């Protein structure tokens, strides 16, 4: 029986670990398509394989729609329901960044077009 490093009762999912390592190998070789395939296989085999999801997200290997689809396909245990919420926050952060950028652009445009800004520019 293989236990995780914290000594909990859960066994390490060997097939997920092998899929993850294959993904890392393909990523190191520069084959992103195969790396994506194996990372997805790792997270599907074991939703607790955070490292695989992290590689997919950090390397932007999936579109937002693909990330959402992958997350909805994962089967979490009852005690791991919080992990689903955590993963949702991770994948949705890119959507939020775009919204924040749009708001900042609108705000900058409104500041530049305001009369007080024009007057302060003329003073200098």
mmCIF file of N, CA and C in Angstrom, residues 45 50 53 64 67-68 71 92 107:
data_model
loop_
_atom_site.group_PDB
_atom_site.id
_atom_site.type_symbol
_atom_site.label_atom_id
_atom_site.label_comp_id
_atom_site.label_asym_id
_atom_site.label_seq_id
_atom_site.Cartn_x
_atom_site.Cartn_y
_atom_site.Cartn_z
ATOM 1 N N UNK A 45 -8.111 10.474 -13.904
ATOM 2 C CA UNK A 45 -7.867 9.247 -13.132
ATOM 3 C C UNK A 45 -7.926 9.517 -11.634
ATOM 4 N N UNK A 50 -3.576 17.478 -8.135
ATOM 5 C CA UNK A 50 -3.584 18.927 -8.351
ATOM 6 C C UNK A 50 -2.482 19.360 -9.312
ATOM 7 N N UNK A 53 -3.567 19.502 -12.957
ATOM 8 C CA UNK A 53 -4.417 20.657 -13.255
ATOM 9 C C UNK A 53 -3.586 21.933 -13.253
ATOM 10 N N UNK A 64 -10.872 28.265 -21.904
ATOM 11 C CA UNK A 64 -11.771 28.380 -20.743
ATOM 12 C C UNK A 64 -12.884 27.332 -20.820
ATOM 13 N N UNK A 67 -11.457 23.952 -19.907
ATOM 14 C CA UNK A 67 -11.230 23.866 -18.467
ATOM 15 C C UNK A 67 -12.540 23.588 -17.739
ATOM 16 N N UNK A 68 -13.580 24.304 -18.120
ATOM 17 C CA UNK A 68 -14.889 24.110 -17.494
ATOM 18 C C UNK A 68 -15.406 22.705 -17.744
ATOM 19 N N UNK A 71 -13.429 20.224 -15.611
ATOM 20 C CA UNK A 71 -13.827 20.292 -14.204
ATOM 21 C C UNK A 71 -15.171 19.607 -13.977
ATOM 22 N N UNK A 92 -11.477 29.967 -13.133
ATOM 23 C CA UNK A 92 -12.235 31.173 -13.441
ATOM 24 C C UNK A 92 -11.433 32.447 -13.248
ATOM 25 N N UNK A 107 -12.135 52.835 -17.146
ATOM 26 C CA UNK A 107 -11.842 53.846 -16.141
ATOM 27 C C UNK A 107 -10.781 54.829 -16.649
#
